[in-house]
Amino acid sequence: MAVPLSTPAEPEAVAPERELEQLEIELLLEAIFRRYGLDFRQYAQASLKRRLYRRMHAEGLETLSELQNRLLHDPPCMERLLVDLSINVTSMFRDPTFYLTFREQVVPMLRTYPFTRIWCAGCSTGEEVYSLAILLQEEDVYARTRIYATDINEHVLQTARAGVFPLDRMKQYTQNYIRAGGKGDFSEYYTAAYDSVAFSRALTENVVFAQHNLAMDRSFNEFNVIVCRNVMIYFDKALQDHVHTLFYESLETFGILALGHKESINFTRYAGRYEEIDVDERIYRKVA
Ligand SMILES: C[S@@+](CC[C@H](N)C(=O)[O-])C[C@H]1O[C@@H](n2cnc3c(N)ncnc32)[C@H](O)[C@@H]1O
């Protein structure tokens, strides 16, 4: 009886391809780390791979090894990849119920402190920071608060510092603001010119914007609140654990940790060290 040779041969052919691809990815990430000091080696694989291929095609290249070569010799190409990798999607009062809960559950705790330090990690273009500043101002605690707003990507921080956002997003942001329990008239926080709006400078008076890489940099203060939403979803488990350690060590006892809707403290080794303030909104308090 004839044995069909092609059937068992196929999986064997696919496996070396995958191994080769994996090797190319690992070498490329190692090259980025050694050349630029940027560590993406522990980012979740599926979305990382998609973005590397997207950049490879956009640069008109055929293989990941070619992309590695270009990245090593062409820093502007690295800048472009950085924009691809550090998915910056954000909005003002994103997930309004989070801000509503923050207003109702966290602000009363902040009132008991003479001064509050908040770390907004992975703040992207700053919409989250302006939202927090508005909320804190309306609750009369902004004057005794400092917000440290950080991101790995200097480009997005430049936008955040400028506080200028597209006018056409204001309708959605106004609705979010109202659903987040906003107490004023949202349009009073900005002035419109042509197709942009500039947010009031008063909102960033107590904000420090700085570049900080959660994968590599250390803590730089002790905080009463850490807000890190929709950032760790891009990290693998080991990097998430690393960042949770960083946050645990950076938070004062009874400090608040706020994560994104798809993130959780469960299944980390710090699960038992926090109590849940609001399980749906992923707001936790360090208790041990
Ligand atoms: C999807 S945005 C989230 C923005 C905002 N926190 C929000 O929820 O709307 C993720 C941000 O995390 C930043 N980021 C990714 N990796 C980082 C790292 N290792 N250290 C600091 N920020 C990082 C990206 O640059 C991006 O701006």
PDB file of C-alpha atoms and ligand atoms in Angstrom:
ATOM      1  CA  MET A   1       0.000   0.000   0.000  1.00  0.00           C
ATOM      2  CA  ALA A   2       1.290   3.435  -0.966  1.00  0.00           C
ATOM      3  CA  VAL A   3       2.016   5.727   1.961  1.00  0.00           C
ATOM      4  CA  PRO A   4       0.970   9.370   1.360  1.00  0.00           C
ATOM      5  CA  LEU A   5       4.238  11.168   1.959  1.00  0.00           C
ATOM      6  CA  SER A   6       2.867  14.708   1.909  1.00  0.00           C
ATOM      7  CA  THR A   7       0.606  14.434   4.981  1.00  0.00           C
ATOM      8  CA  PRO A   8       3.225  13.894   7.694  1.00  0.00           C
ATOM      9  CA  ALA A   9       5.678  16.174   5.898  1.00  0.00           C
ATOM     10  CA  GLU A  10       3.446  19.286   6.137  1.00  0.00           C
ATOM     11  CA  PRO A  11       3.464  19.864   9.903  1.00  0.00           C
ATOM     12  CA  GLU A  12       7.228  19.395   9.912  1.00  0.00           C
ATOM     13  CA  ALA A  13       7.582  22.040   7.212  1.00  0.00           C
ATOM     14  CA  VAL A  14       5.346  24.470   9.098  1.00  0.00           C
ATOM     15  CA  ALA A  15       7.186  24.038  12.402  1.00  0.00           C
ATOM     16  CA  PRO A  16      10.606  25.263  11.183  1.00  0.00           C
ATOM     17  CA  GLU A  17       8.889  28.267   9.524  1.00  0.00           C
ATOM     18  CA  ARG A  18       7.318  29.207  12.837  1.00  0.00           C
ATOM     19  CA  GLU A  19      10.551  28.635  14.690  1.00  0.00           C
ATOM     20  CA  LEU A  20      12.347  30.825  12.190  1.00  0.00           C
ATOM     21  CA  GLU A  21       9.753  33.555  12.557  1.00  0.00           C
ATOM     22  CA  GLN A  22      10.025  33.317  16.343  1.00  0.00           C
ATOM     23  CA  LEU A  23      13.809  33.567  16.088  1.00  0.00           C
ATOM     24  CA  GLU A  24      13.548  36.622  13.815  1.00  0.00           C
ATOM     25  CA  ILE A  25      11.185  38.319  16.271  1.00  0.00           C
ATOM     26  CA  GLU A  26      13.419  37.568  19.242  1.00  0.00           C
ATOM     27  CA  LEU A  27      16.525  38.846  17.435  1.00  0.00           C
ATOM     28  CA  LEU A  28      14.709  41.978  16.275  1.00  0.00           C
ATOM     29  CA  LEU A  29      13.489  42.793  19.790  1.00  0.00           C
ATOM     30  CA  GLU A  30      16.947  42.098  21.204  1.00  0.00           C
ATOM     31  CA  ALA A  31      18.414  44.424  18.542  1.00  0.00           C
ATOM     32  CA  ILE A  32      15.969  47.213  19.488  1.00  0.00           C
ATOM     33  CA  PHE A  33      16.827  46.751  23.142  1.00  0.00           C
ATOM     34  CA  ARG A  34      20.609  46.814  22.584  1.00  0.00           C
ATOM     35  CA  ARG A  35      20.521  49.680  20.073  1.00  0.00           C
ATOM     36  CA  TYR A  36      17.867  51.934  21.641  1.00  0.00           C
ATOM     37  CA  GLY A  37      17.448  50.636  25.211  1.00  0.00           C
ATOM     38  CA  LEU A  38      13.723  50.075  24.561  1.00  0.00           C
ATOM     39  CA  ASP A  39      12.504  46.767  25.899  1.00  0.00           C
ATOM     40  CA  PHE A  40       9.591  45.151  24.053  1.00  0.00           C
ATOM     41  CA  ARG A  41      10.801  41.609  24.738  1.00  0.00           C
ATOM     42  CA  GLN A  42       7.952  40.907  27.119  1.00  0.00           C
ATOM     43  CA  TYR A  43       5.054  42.344  25.161  1.00  0.00           C
ATOM     44  CA  ALA A  44       2.149  40.010  24.408  1.00  0.00           C
ATOM     45  CA  GLN A  45       3.133  38.147  21.246  1.00  0.00           C
ATOM     46  CA  ALA A  46       0.022  38.196  19.051  1.00  0.00           C
ATOM     47  CA  SER A  47      -0.489  41.965  18.821  1.00  0.00           C
ATOM     48  CA  LEU A  48       3.277  42.608  18.784  1.00  0.00           C
ATOM     49  CA  LYS A  49       3.684  40.323  15.763  1.00  0.00           C
ATOM     50  CA  ARG A  50       0.816  42.022  13.918  1.00  0.00           C
ATOM     51  CA  ARG A  51       2.389  45.420  14.439  1.00  0.00           C
ATOM     52  CA  LEU A  52       5.869  44.291  13.384  1.00  0.00           C
ATOM     53  CA  TYR A  53       4.469  42.879  10.136  1.00  0.00           C
ATOM     54  CA  ARG A  54       2.474  46.062   9.552  1.00  0.00           C
ATOM     55  CA  ARG A  55       5.653  48.153   9.898  1.00  0.00           C
ATOM     56  CA  MET A  56       7.596  45.697   7.724  1.00  0.00           C
ATOM     57  CA  HIS A  57       5.045  46.086   4.902  1.00  0.00           C
ATOM     58  CA  ALA A  58       4.791  49.857   5.359  1.00  0.00           C
ATOM     59  CA  GLU A  59       8.564  50.101   4.915  1.00  0.00           C
ATOM     60  CA  GLY A  60       8.323  47.996   1.722  1.00  0.00           C
ATOM     61  CA  LEU A  61      10.338  45.138   3.239  1.00  0.00           C
ATOM     62  CA  GLU A  62       9.997  41.382   2.749  1.00  0.00           C
ATOM     63  CA  THR A  63      11.230  39.866   6.011  1.00  0.00           C
ATOM     64  CA  LEU A  64      11.511  40.682   9.689  1.00  0.00           C
ATOM     65  CA  SER A  65      15.288  40.346   9.395  1.00  0.00           C
ATOM     66  CA  GLU A  66      15.245  43.153   6.818  1.00  0.00           C
ATOM     67  CA  LEU A  67      13.170  45.219   9.225  1.00  0.00           C
ATOM     68  CA  GLN A  68      15.742  44.543  11.938  1.00  0.00           C
ATOM     69  CA  ASN A  69      18.500  45.745   9.631  1.00  0.00           C
ATOM     70  CA  ARG A  70      16.615  48.946   8.827  1.00  0.00           C
ATOM     71  CA  LEU A  71      15.786  49.581  12.478  1.00  0.00           C
ATOM     72  CA  LEU A  72      19.426  49.255  13.458  1.00  0.00           C
ATOM     73  CA  HIS A  73      20.621  51.778  10.865  1.00  0.00           C
ATOM     74  CA  ASP A  74      17.690  54.155  10.582  1.00  0.00           C
ATOM     75  CA  PRO A  75      16.521  55.776  13.864  1.00  0.00           C
ATOM     76  CA  PRO A  76      13.494  57.477  12.177  1.00  0.00           C
ATOM     77  CA  CYS A  77      12.267  53.960  11.275  1.00  0.00           C
ATOM     78  CA  MET A  78      12.514  53.108  14.983  1.00  0.00           C
ATOM     79  CA  GLU A  79      10.410  56.194  15.749  1.00  0.00           C
ATOM     80  CA  ARG A  80       7.761  54.981  13.326  1.00  0.00           C
ATOM     81  CA  LEU A  81       7.762  51.507  14.863  1.00  0.00           C
ATOM     82  CA  LEU A  82       7.502  53.026  18.323  1.00  0.00           C
ATOM     83  CA  VAL A  83       4.316  54.792  17.294  1.00  0.00           C
ATOM     84  CA  ASP A  84       2.987  51.452  15.941  1.00  0.00           C
ATOM     85  CA  LEU A  85       3.919  49.521  19.062  1.00  0.00           C
ATOM     86  CA  SER A  86       2.747  51.879  21.713  1.00  0.00           C
ATOM     87  CA  ILE A  87      -0.919  51.811  20.821  1.00  0.00           C
ATOM     88  CA  ASN A  88      -2.045  55.220  21.970  1.00  0.00           C
ATOM     89  CA  VAL A  89      -5.820  55.017  21.677  1.00  0.00           C
ATOM     90  CA  THR A  90      -7.407  57.048  24.434  1.00  0.00           C
ATOM     91  CA  SER A  91     -10.249  59.486  25.098  1.00  0.00           C
ATOM     92  CA  MET A  92     -11.510  61.896  27.715  1.00  0.00           C
ATOM     93  CA  PHE A  93     -13.586  60.354  30.493  1.00  0.00           C
ATOM     94  CA  ARG A  94     -13.056  56.980  28.824  1.00  0.00           C
ATOM     95  CA  ASP A  95     -15.380  54.461  30.509  1.00  0.00           C
ATOM     96  CA  PRO A  96     -17.376  57.213  32.262  1.00  0.00           C
ATOM     97  CA  THR A  97     -18.508  54.881  35.061  1.00  0.00           C
ATOM     98  CA  PHE A  98     -14.872  54.610  36.153  1.00  0.00           C
ATOM     99  CA  TYR A  99     -14.731  58.374  36.734  1.00  0.00           C
ATOM    100  CA  LEU A 100     -18.114  58.360  38.430  1.00  0.00           C
ATOM    101  CA  THR A 101     -16.886  55.698  40.860  1.00  0.00           C
ATOM    102  CA  PHE A 102     -13.563  57.500  41.342  1.00  0.00           C
ATOM    103  CA  ARG A 103     -15.510  60.652  42.214  1.00  0.00           C
ATOM    104  CA  GLU A 104     -17.788  58.860  44.658  1.00  0.00           C
ATOM    105  CA  GLN A 105     -15.432  56.321  46.246  1.00  0.00           C
ATOM    106  CA  VAL A 106     -11.879  57.607  45.933  1.00  0.00           C
ATOM    107  CA  VAL A 107     -12.234  61.384  46.261  1.00  0.00           C
ATOM    108  CA  PRO A 108     -13.658  61.145  49.829  1.00  0.00           C
ATOM    109  CA  MET A 109     -10.453  59.284  50.801  1.00  0.00           C
ATOM    110  CA  LEU A 110      -8.314  61.932  49.116  1.00  0.00           C
ATOM    111  CA  ARG A 111     -10.047  64.615  51.156  1.00  0.00           C
ATOM    112  CA  THR A 112      -8.524  63.091  54.291  1.00  0.00           C
ATOM    113  CA  TYR A 113      -4.961  63.707  53.005  1.00  0.00           C
ATOM    114  CA  PRO A 114      -3.263  67.103  53.261  1.00  0.00           C
ATOM    115  CA  PHE A 115      -1.558  66.437  49.916  1.00  0.00           C
ATOM    116  CA  THR A 116      -2.041  63.742  47.271  1.00  0.00           C
ATOM    117  CA  ARG A 117       0.395  62.349  44.719  1.00  0.00           C
ATOM    118  CA  ILE A 118      -1.200  60.591  41.748  1.00  0.00           C
ATOM    119  CA  TRP A 119       0.763  58.629  39.156  1.00  0.00           C
ATOM    120  CA  CYS A 120      -0.981  58.315  35.833  1.00  0.00           C
ATOM    121  CA  ALA A 121       1.171  55.698  34.094  1.00  0.00           C
ATOM    122  CA  GLY A 122       0.818  55.164  30.332  1.00  0.00           C
ATOM    123  CA  CYS A 123      -1.086  58.429  29.944  1.00  0.00           C
ATOM    124  CA  SER A 124      -0.750  58.562  26.148  1.00  0.00           C
ATOM    125  CA  THR A 125      -1.767  61.948  24.687  1.00  0.00           C
ATOM    126  CA  GLY A 126      -3.091  63.115  28.055  1.00  0.00           C
ATOM    127  CA  GLU A 127      -6.886  62.892  27.755  1.00  0.00           C
ATOM    128  CA  GLU A 128      -6.959  60.753  30.906  1.00  0.00           C
ATOM    129  CA  VAL A 129      -4.873  63.329  32.783  1.00  0.00           C
ATOM    130  CA  TYR A 130      -7.097  66.261  31.755  1.00  0.00           C
ATOM    131  CA  SER A 131     -10.151  64.220  32.760  1.00  0.00           C
ATOM    132  CA  LEU A 132      -8.698  63.540  36.213  1.00  0.00           C
ATOM    133  CA  ALA A 133      -7.657  67.184  36.623  1.00  0.00           C
ATOM    134  CA  ILE A 134     -11.194  68.372  35.771  1.00  0.00           C
ATOM    135  CA  LEU A 135     -12.733  65.884  38.196  1.00  0.00           C
ATOM    136  CA  LEU A 136     -10.347  66.834  41.010  1.00  0.00           C
ATOM    137  CA  GLN A 137     -10.896  70.525  40.378  1.00  0.00           C
ATOM    138  CA  GLU A 138     -14.667  70.114  40.564  1.00  0.00           C
ATOM    139  CA  GLU A 139     -14.246  68.207  43.825  1.00  0.00           C
ATOM    140  CA  ASP A 140     -12.019  70.963  45.248  1.00  0.00           C
ATOM    141  CA  VAL A 141      -8.992  68.740  45.813  1.00  0.00           C
ATOM    142  CA  TYR A 142      -6.914  69.643  42.762  1.00  0.00           C
ATOM    143  CA  ALA A 143      -5.043  72.470  44.522  1.00  0.00           C
ATOM    144  CA  ARG A 144      -3.473  69.943  46.897  1.00  0.00           C
ATOM    145  CA  THR A 145      -2.752  67.288  44.304  1.00  0.00           C
ATOM    146  CA  ARG A 146       0.207  66.622  42.065  1.00  0.00           C
ATOM    147  CA  ILE A 147      -0.292  64.346  39.054  1.00  0.00           C
ATOM    148  CA  TYR A 148       2.780  62.640  37.599  1.00  0.00           C
ATOM    149  CA  ALA A 149       1.765  61.708  34.063  1.00  0.00           C
ATOM    150  CA  THR A 150       4.153  59.345  32.316  1.00  0.00           C
ATOM    151  CA  ASP A 151       4.425  57.400  29.096  1.00  0.00           C
ATOM    152  CA  ILE A 152       7.156  55.517  27.251  1.00  0.00           C
ATOM    153  CA  ASN A 153       6.529  57.571  24.110  1.00  0.00           C
ATOM    154  CA  GLU A 154       7.847  61.146  23.985  1.00  0.00           C
ATOM    155  CA  HIS A 155       5.677  62.005  20.949  1.00  0.00           C
ATOM    156  CA  VAL A 156       2.414  61.415  22.786  1.00  0.00           C
ATOM    157  CA  LEU A 157       3.727  63.370  25.779  1.00  0.00           C
ATOM    158  CA  GLN A 158       4.280  66.403  23.567  1.00  0.00           C
ATOM    159  CA  THR A 159       0.587  66.343  22.638  1.00  0.00           C
ATOM    160  CA  ALA A 160      -0.316  65.823  26.277  1.00  0.00           C
ATOM    161  CA  ARG A 161       1.710  68.863  27.355  1.00  0.00           C
ATOM    162  CA  ALA A 162       0.121  71.027  24.664  1.00  0.00           C
ATOM    163  CA  GLY A 163      -3.425  69.992  25.633  1.00  0.00           C
ATOM    164  CA  VAL A 164      -4.734  70.624  22.130  1.00  0.00           C
ATOM    165  CA  PHE A 165      -7.247  68.073  20.850  1.00  0.00           C
ATOM    166  CA  PRO A 166      -9.524  67.767  17.791  1.00  0.00           C
ATOM    167  CA  LEU A 167     -12.738  69.761  18.000  1.00  0.00           C
ATOM    168  CA  ASP A 168     -14.785  66.947  16.481  1.00  0.00           C
ATOM    169  CA  ARG A 169     -14.166  64.749  19.534  1.00  0.00           C
ATOM    170  CA  MET A 170     -15.784  67.218  21.941  1.00  0.00           C
ATOM    171  CA  LYS A 171     -19.329  65.991  21.369  1.00  0.00           C
ATOM    172  CA  GLN A 172     -18.399  62.485  22.523  1.00  0.00           C
ATOM    173  CA  TYR A 173     -16.268  63.847  25.370  1.00  0.00           C
ATOM    174  CA  THR A 174     -19.113  66.058  26.574  1.00  0.00           C
ATOM    175  CA  GLN A 175     -21.406  63.028  26.743  1.00  0.00           C
ATOM    176  CA  ASN A 176     -18.721  61.067  28.597  1.00  0.00           C
ATOM    177  CA  TYR A 177     -18.210  63.984  31.003  1.00  0.00           C
ATOM    178  CA  ILE A 178     -21.913  64.127  31.832  1.00  0.00           C
ATOM    179  CA  ARG A 179     -22.077  60.354  32.354  1.00  0.00           C
ATOM    180  CA  ALA A 180     -18.971  60.623  34.553  1.00  0.00           C
ATOM    181  CA  GLY A 181     -20.875  62.904  36.926  1.00  0.00           C
ATOM    182  CA  GLY A 182     -19.437  66.169  35.593  1.00  0.00           C
ATOM    183  CA  LYS A 183     -20.691  69.098  37.619  1.00  0.00           C
ATOM    184  CA  GLY A 184     -20.104  72.001  35.280  1.00  0.00           C
ATOM    185  CA  ASP A 185     -20.259  72.984  31.661  1.00  0.00           C
ATOM    186  CA  PHE A 186     -17.630  70.940  29.806  1.00  0.00           C
ATOM    187  CA  SER A 187     -17.107  73.627  27.163  1.00  0.00           C
ATOM    188  CA  GLU A 188     -15.785  75.995  29.834  1.00  0.00           C
ATOM    189  CA  TYR A 189     -12.616  73.919  30.136  1.00  0.00           C
ATOM    190  CA  TYR A 190     -11.419  74.684  26.617  1.00  0.00           C
ATOM    191  CA  THR A 191     -11.317  77.342  23.931  1.00  0.00           C
ATOM    192  CA  ALA A 192     -11.970  76.376  20.340  1.00  0.00           C
ATOM    193  CA  ALA A 193     -10.041  77.676  17.369  1.00  0.00           C
ATOM    194  CA  TYR A 194     -10.639  76.333  13.844  1.00  0.00           C
ATOM    195  CA  ASP A 195     -10.778  72.521  14.121  1.00  0.00           C
ATOM    196  CA  SER A 196      -8.988  72.213  17.483  1.00  0.00           C
ATOM    197  CA  VAL A 197      -9.593  73.039  21.101  1.00  0.00           C
ATOM    198  CA  ALA A 198      -6.999  74.086  23.685  1.00  0.00           C
ATOM    199  CA  PHE A 199      -7.660  73.001  27.232  1.00  0.00           C
ATOM    200  CA  SER A 200      -7.235  75.481  30.077  1.00  0.00           C
ATOM    201  CA  ARG A 201      -3.642  75.806  31.312  1.00  0.00           C
ATOM    202  CA  ALA A 202      -4.987  75.766  34.869  1.00  0.00           C
ATOM    203  CA  LEU A 203      -5.648  72.044  34.413  1.00  0.00           C
ATOM    204  CA  THR A 204      -1.955  71.233  34.029  1.00  0.00           C
ATOM    205  CA  GLU A 205      -0.659  73.593  36.730  1.00  0.00           C
ATOM    206  CA  ASN A 206      -0.147  70.632  39.066  1.00  0.00           C
ATOM    207  CA  VAL A 207       0.827  68.079  36.441  1.00  0.00           C
ATOM    208  CA  VAL A 208       4.351  66.865  35.687  1.00  0.00           C
ATOM    209  CA  PHE A 209       4.655  65.109  32.314  1.00  0.00           C
ATOM    210  CA  ALA A 210       7.677  62.818  31.985  1.00  0.00           C
ATOM    211  CA  GLN A 211       8.935  59.923  29.917  1.00  0.00           C
ATOM    212  CA  HIS A 212       8.989  56.676  31.903  1.00  0.00           C
ATOM    213  CA  ASN A 213       9.219  53.081  30.738  1.00  0.00           C
ATOM    214  CA  LEU A 214       7.286  50.687  32.966  1.00  0.00           C
ATOM    215  CA  ALA A 215       9.334  47.760  31.683  1.00  0.00           C
ATOM    216  CA  MET A 216      12.700  49.243  32.577  1.00  0.00           C
ATOM    217  CA  ASP A 217      12.550  52.303  34.812  1.00  0.00           C
ATOM    218  CA  ARG A 218      12.260  52.381  38.554  1.00  0.00           C
ATOM    219  CA  SER A 219       9.719  54.046  40.760  1.00  0.00           C
ATOM    220  CA  PHE A 220      10.379  57.735  41.335  1.00  0.00           C
ATOM    221  CA  ASN A 221       8.123  58.545  44.276  1.00  0.00           C
ATOM    222  CA  GLU A 222       5.572  57.231  46.774  1.00  0.00           C
ATOM    223  CA  PHE A 223       2.011  57.639  45.597  1.00  0.00           C
ATOM    224  CA  ASN A 224      -1.453  57.764  47.128  1.00  0.00           C
ATOM    225  CA  VAL A 225      -3.051  56.791  43.825  1.00  0.00           C
ATOM    226  CA  ILE A 226      -1.761  54.978  40.754  1.00  0.00           C
ATOM    227  CA  VAL A 227      -3.923  55.014  37.638  1.00  0.00           C
ATOM    228  CA  CYS A 228      -2.690  52.665  34.918  1.00  0.00           C
ATOM    229  CA  ARG A 229      -5.505  51.830  32.554  1.00  0.00           C
ATOM    230  CA  ASN A 230      -5.382  49.935  29.268  1.00  0.00           C
ATOM    231  CA  VAL A 231      -1.599  49.616  29.339  1.00  0.00           C
ATOM    232  CA  MET A 232      -0.869  46.193  30.808  1.00  0.00           C
ATOM    233  CA  ILE A 233      -3.170  44.475  28.299  1.00  0.00           C
ATOM    234  CA  TYR A 234      -0.251  44.786  25.877  1.00  0.00           C
ATOM    235  CA  PHE A 235       2.208  43.059  28.234  1.00  0.00           C
ATOM    236  CA  ASP A 236       2.860  39.351  28.741  1.00  0.00           C
ATOM    237  CA  LYS A 237       2.346  37.790  32.170  1.00  0.00           C
ATOM    238  CA  ALA A 238       5.979  38.228  33.277  1.00  0.00           C
ATOM    239  CA  LEU A 239       5.983  41.933  32.420  1.00  0.00           C
ATOM    240  CA  GLN A 240       2.593  42.416  34.074  1.00  0.00           C
ATOM    241  CA  ASP A 241       4.056  40.839  37.229  1.00  0.00           C
ATOM    242  CA  HIS A 242       7.049  43.167  37.010  1.00  0.00           C
ATOM    243  CA  VAL A 243       4.800  46.231  36.729  1.00  0.00           C
ATOM    244  CA  HIS A 244       2.570  45.046  39.590  1.00  0.00           C
ATOM    245  CA  THR A 245       5.664  44.804  41.776  1.00  0.00           C
ATOM    246  CA  LEU A 246       6.664  48.323  40.733  1.00  0.00           C
ATOM    247  CA  PHE A 247       3.191  49.629  41.588  1.00  0.00           C
ATOM    248  CA  TYR A 248       2.951  47.747  44.867  1.00  0.00           C
ATOM    249  CA  GLU A 249       6.283  49.172  45.976  1.00  0.00           C
ATOM    250  CA  SER A 250       5.337  52.675  44.801  1.00  0.00           C
ATOM    251  CA  LEU A 251       2.016  52.822  46.629  1.00  0.00           C
ATOM    252  CA  GLU A 252       1.613  53.933  50.223  1.00  0.00           C
ATOM    253  CA  THR A 253      -0.379  51.658  52.505  1.00  0.00           C
ATOM    254  CA  PHE A 254      -4.068  52.341  51.793  1.00  0.00           C
ATOM    255  CA  GLY A 255      -3.057  53.736  48.419  1.00  0.00           C
ATOM    256  CA  ILE A 256      -5.393  53.237  45.466  1.00  0.00           C
ATOM    257  CA  LEU A 257      -4.624  51.266  42.314  1.00  0.00           C
ATOM    258  CA  ALA A 258      -6.932  51.824  39.325  1.00  0.00           C
ATOM    259  CA  LEU A 259      -6.698  49.502  36.322  1.00  0.00           C
ATOM    260  CA  GLY A 260      -8.550  49.294  33.013  1.00  0.00           C
ATOM    261  CA  HIS A 261     -11.786  47.383  32.528  1.00  0.00           C
ATOM    262  CA  LYS A 262      -9.959  44.428  30.950  1.00  0.00           C
ATOM    263  CA  GLU A 263      -7.245  44.327  33.614  1.00  0.00           C
ATOM    264  CA  SER A 264      -7.242  42.873  37.095  1.00  0.00           C
ATOM    265  CA  ILE A 265      -5.184  42.325  40.206  1.00  0.00           C
ATOM    266  CA  ASN A 266      -6.535  38.752  40.417  1.00  0.00           C
ATOM    267  CA  PHE A 267      -4.056  36.023  39.517  1.00  0.00           C
ATOM    268  CA  THR A 268      -1.117  38.258  40.397  1.00  0.00           C
ATOM    269  CA  ARG A 269       0.904  37.602  43.504  1.00  0.00           C
ATOM    270  CA  TYR A 270      -0.411  40.846  44.982  1.00  0.00           C
ATOM    271  CA  ALA A 271      -4.069  39.787  44.830  1.00  0.00           C
ATOM    272  CA  GLY A 272      -4.191  39.240  48.611  1.00  0.00           C
ATOM    273  CA  ARG A 273      -2.504  42.565  49.324  1.00  0.00           C
ATOM    274  CA  TYR A 274      -5.320  44.702  47.962  1.00  0.00           C
ATOM    275  CA  GLU A 275      -8.996  44.990  48.795  1.00  0.00           C
ATOM    276  CA  GLU A 276     -11.571  45.702  46.139  1.00  0.00           C
ATOM    277  CA  ILE A 277     -13.078  49.160  46.245  1.00  0.00           C
ATOM    278  CA  ASP A 278     -15.118  48.531  43.099  1.00  0.00           C
ATOM    279  CA  VAL A 279     -14.751  45.250  41.290  1.00  0.00           C
ATOM    280  CA  ASP A 280     -16.323  46.383  37.987  1.00  0.00           C
ATOM    281  CA  GLU A 281     -14.245  49.533  37.788  1.00  0.00           C
ATOM    282  CA  ARG A 282     -11.064  47.678  38.825  1.00  0.00           C
ATOM    283  CA  ILE A 283     -10.316  50.025  41.702  1.00  0.00           C
ATOM    284  CA  TYR A 284      -8.284  48.477  44.524  1.00  0.00           C
ATOM    285  CA  ARG A 285      -6.764  49.624  47.821  1.00  0.00           C
ATOM    286  CA  LYS A 286      -3.438  48.379  49.139  1.00  0.00           C
ATOM    287  CA  VAL A 287      -4.024  46.933  52.582  1.00  0.00           C
ATOM    288  CA  ALA A 288      -1.007  44.771  53.370  1.00  0.00           C
TER     289      ALA A 288
HETATM  290  C1  LIG B   1      -3.979  52.421  25.015  1.00  0.00           C
HETATM  291  S1  LIG B   1      -2.979  53.688  25.687  1.00  0.00           S
HETATM  292  C2  LIG B   1      -3.852  53.970  27.206  1.00  0.00           C
HETATM  293  C3  LIG B   1      -3.989  55.427  27.508  1.00  0.00           C
HETATM  294  C4  LIG B   1      -4.800  55.759  28.750  1.00  0.00           C
HETATM  295  N1  LIG B   1      -4.206  55.180  29.931  1.00  0.00           N
HETATM  296  C5  LIG B   1      -6.228  55.315  28.595  1.00  0.00           C
HETATM  297  O1  LIG B   1      -6.633  54.362  29.250  1.00  0.00           O
HETATM  298  O2  LIG B   1      -6.954  55.904  27.810  1.00  0.00           O
HETATM  299  C6  LIG B   1      -1.528  52.785  26.216  1.00  0.00           C
HETATM  300  C7  LIG B   1      -0.340  53.679  26.498  1.00  0.00           C
HETATM  301  O3  LIG B   1       0.638  52.900  27.175  1.00  0.00           O
HETATM  302  C8  LIG B   1       1.900  53.361  26.755  1.00  0.00           C
HETATM  303  N2  LIG B   1       2.907  52.326  27.018  1.00  0.00           N
HETATM  304  C9  LIG B   1       3.112  51.169  26.338  1.00  0.00           C
HETATM  305  N3  LIG B   1       4.171  50.508  26.841  1.00  0.00           N
HETATM  306  C10 LIG B   1       4.638  51.266  27.864  1.00  0.00           C
HETATM  307  C11 LIG B   1       5.711  51.129  28.786  1.00  0.00           C
HETATM  308  N4  LIG B   1       6.524  50.076  28.740  1.00  0.00           N
HETATM  309  N5  LIG B   1       5.908  52.108  29.706  1.00  0.00           N
HETATM  310  C12 LIG B   1       5.077  53.181  29.755  1.00  0.00           C
HETATM  311  N6  LIG B   1       4.052  53.374  28.904  1.00  0.00           N
HETATM  312  C13 LIG B   1       3.820  52.428  27.985  1.00  0.00           C
HETATM  313  C14 LIG B   1       1.715  53.631  25.273  1.00  0.00           C
HETATM  314  O4  LIG B   1       2.699  54.511  24.784  1.00  0.00           O
HETATM  315  C15 LIG B   1       0.313  54.207  25.236  1.00  0.00           C
HETATM  316  O5  LIG B   1       0.347  55.607  25.245  1.00  0.00           O
END
